[in-house]
Coordinates of C-alpha atoms in Angstrom, one line a residue:
M3 CA 14.0 40.7 12.4
I4 CA 10.6 40.0 10.7
A5 CA 12.4 37.8 8.2
L6 CA 14.0 35.8 11.0
A7 CA 10.5 35.3 12.5
V8 CA 9.0 34.3 9.4
L9 CA 11.8 32.0 8.7
A10 CA 11.4 30.4 12.2
V11 CA 7.6 29.8 11.6
V12 CA 8.3 28.1 8.2
V13 CA 11.0 25.7 9.8
V14 CA 8.6 24.8 12.7
A15 CA 5.7 24.2 10.3
A16 CA 8.0 22.1 8.0
C17 CA 9.0 20.1 11.0
V18 CA 5.5 19.6 12.1
V19 CA 4.4 18.4 8.7
G20 CA 7.4 16.1 8.4
V21 CA 6.5 14.5 11.8
V22 CA 2.8 13.9 10.8
L23 CA 3.8 12.5 7.3
R24 CA 6.3 10.2 8.9
A25 CA 3.8 8.9 11.6
Q26 CA 1.4 8.0 8.8
S27 CA 4.1 6.2 6.7
G28 CA 3.6 2.5 6.8
R29 CA 0.4 2.6 8.7
L30 CA -2.4 0.3 7.6
R31 CA -5.6 1.9 6.9
E32 CA -8.9 0.2 6.4
Q33 CA -11.1 1.0 3.4
P34 CA -14.5 1.0 4.8
D35 CA -16.2 1.4 1.3
G36 CA -14.2 -1.3 -0.3
G37 CA -12.9 0.9 -3.1
P38 CA -12.9 -0.4 -6.6
S39 CA -13.8 -4.1 -7.2
V40 CA -13.0 -6.5 -9.9
A41 CA -15.7 -4.8 -11.9
S42 CA -12.6 -2.9 -13.2
P43 CA -11.1 -4.9 -16.0
E44 CA -7.7 -3.8 -15.1
L45 CA -8.0 -5.4 -11.6
G46 CA -9.3 -8.6 -13.1
R47 CA -6.5 -8.6 -15.7
V48 CA -3.8 -8.7 -13.0
G49 CA -5.5 -11.4 -10.9
V50 CA -7.5 -9.8 -8.2
G51 CA -10.8 -11.4 -7.4
A52 CA -9.8 -14.9 -8.2
G53 CA -11.3 -16.2 -5.0
E54 CA -8.2 -15.6 -2.7
P55 CA -6.9 -12.6 -0.8
V56 CA -4.4 -10.6 -2.8
I57 CA -1.5 -8.2 -1.6
L58 CA -1.1 -5.8 -4.5
H59 CA 2.0 -3.5 -4.3
F60 CA 3.2 -0.9 -6.7
S61 CA 6.8 -0.4 -7.1
A62 CA 9.4 1.0 -9.5
P63 CA 13.1 0.2 -10.2
W64 CA 14.2 3.6 -8.9
C65 CA 12.2 3.1 -5.6
G66 CA 14.5 2.3 -2.6
P67 CA 11.8 1.5 -0.1
C68 CA 10.0 -0.7 -2.4
A69 CA 12.6 -3.4 -1.8
A70 CA 11.8 -3.3 1.7
V71 CA 8.0 -3.8 0.8
R72 CA 9.0 -6.8 -1.4
R73 CA 10.8 -8.4 1.6
V74 CA 7.9 -7.9 4.0
V75 CA 5.3 -9.1 1.6
S76 CA 7.4 -12.3 0.7
A77 CA 7.7 -13.0 4.4
V78 CA 3.9 -12.7 4.8
V79 CA 3.1 -14.7 1.8
E80 CA 5.4 -17.5 2.9
N81 CA 4.1 -17.5 6.6
P82 CA 0.5 -15.9 6.7
G83 CA 0.3 -16.7 10.5
D84 CA -3.3 -16.6 11.7
A85 CA -4.9 -15.7 8.4
G86 CA -4.5 -19.4 7.3
T87 CA -5.6 -18.9 3.7
P88 CA -3.3 -18.7 0.8
V89 CA -2.4 -15.2 -0.1
H90 CA -1.5 -14.1 -3.8
D91 CA 1.3 -11.6 -4.1
I92 CA 1.2 -9.2 -7.1
E93 CA 3.9 -6.5 -7.7
L94 CA 3.2 -4.0 -10.4
D95 CA 5.6 -1.4 -11.9
L96 CA 4.1 2.0 -11.5
D97 CA 5.4 3.2 -14.8
E98 CA 4.1 0.1 -16.8
N99 CA 0.6 0.2 -15.0
S100 CA 0.0 3.9 -14.6
S101 CA -3.7 3.7 -15.6
L102 CA -4.4 1.0 -12.8
A103 CA -2.4 3.2 -10.5
T104 CA -4.5 6.2 -11.2
E105 CA -7.8 4.2 -10.9
L106 CA -6.8 3.0 -7.4
G107 CA -5.5 6.5 -6.3
V108 CA -1.8 5.6 -5.9
L109 CA -0.1 8.9 -5.4
S110 CA 3.3 7.7 -3.9
L111 CA 5.6 4.8 -3.8
P112 CA 5.6 2.3 -2.2
T113 CA 1.8 1.7 -1.9
T114 CA 0.3 -1.6 -0.9
L115 CA -3.3 -2.6 -1.2
L116 CA -5.0 -5.7 0.2
F117 CA -7.9 -7.2 -1.7
D118 CA -10.3 -9.8 -0.3
G119 CA -11.3 -12.9 -2.3
N120 CA -14.2 -11.1 -4.0
G121 CA -11.9 -8.4 -5.2
R122 CA -13.0 -5.7 -2.8
Q123 CA -10.2 -3.4 -1.6
R124 CA -9.9 -3.7 2.1
F125 CA -6.7 -2.2 3.3
R126 CA -4.1 0.3 2.1
V127 CA -0.5 1.2 3.1
S128 CA 1.5 4.0 1.9
G129 CA 5.0 3.4 2.8
V130 CA 6.7 0.2 4.3
P131 CA 4.2 -1.9 6.2
T132 CA 5.1 -4.3 9.0
A133 CA 4.6 -8.1 8.5
N134 CA 2.5 -8.1 11.7
D135 CA 0.2 -5.4 10.5
L136 CA -0.4 -7.3 7.1
R137 CA -0.9 -10.7 8.9
Q138 CA -3.6 -9.0 11.1
A139 CA -5.2 -7.4 8.1
L140 CA -5.2 -10.8 6.2
A141 CA -6.7 -12.6 9.3
A142 CA -9.5 -9.9 9.2
L143 CA -10.3 -10.9 5.6

């Protein structure tokens, strides 16, 4: 009987954790401290901080949701909406750029980062963002 009660508690806890993680997936989070800047040679090497906003997303060939992020980012870059300014899209393979991913604190795929024209990280998304959220974030830059 005790084993059944423990099993029920574990199942309920797992469900709660799953609901919380799912609610966080794809949510745009502002980075108030700005995170790393282009003072990082790795960020400068990939093109962050060249004077225009950048959408940097990490992916891998084995990542299914990364294809959805690619489609969303392409739609935003082609039609930035109210942002008005050109946006640079950079997609990096996690396996080939593991040191930069570590520096930026990328723990899961897909992860999308938005940088302003000065190379400061302003927003971060784990999971698949919506095009609307990305456009609103770009307008704030």
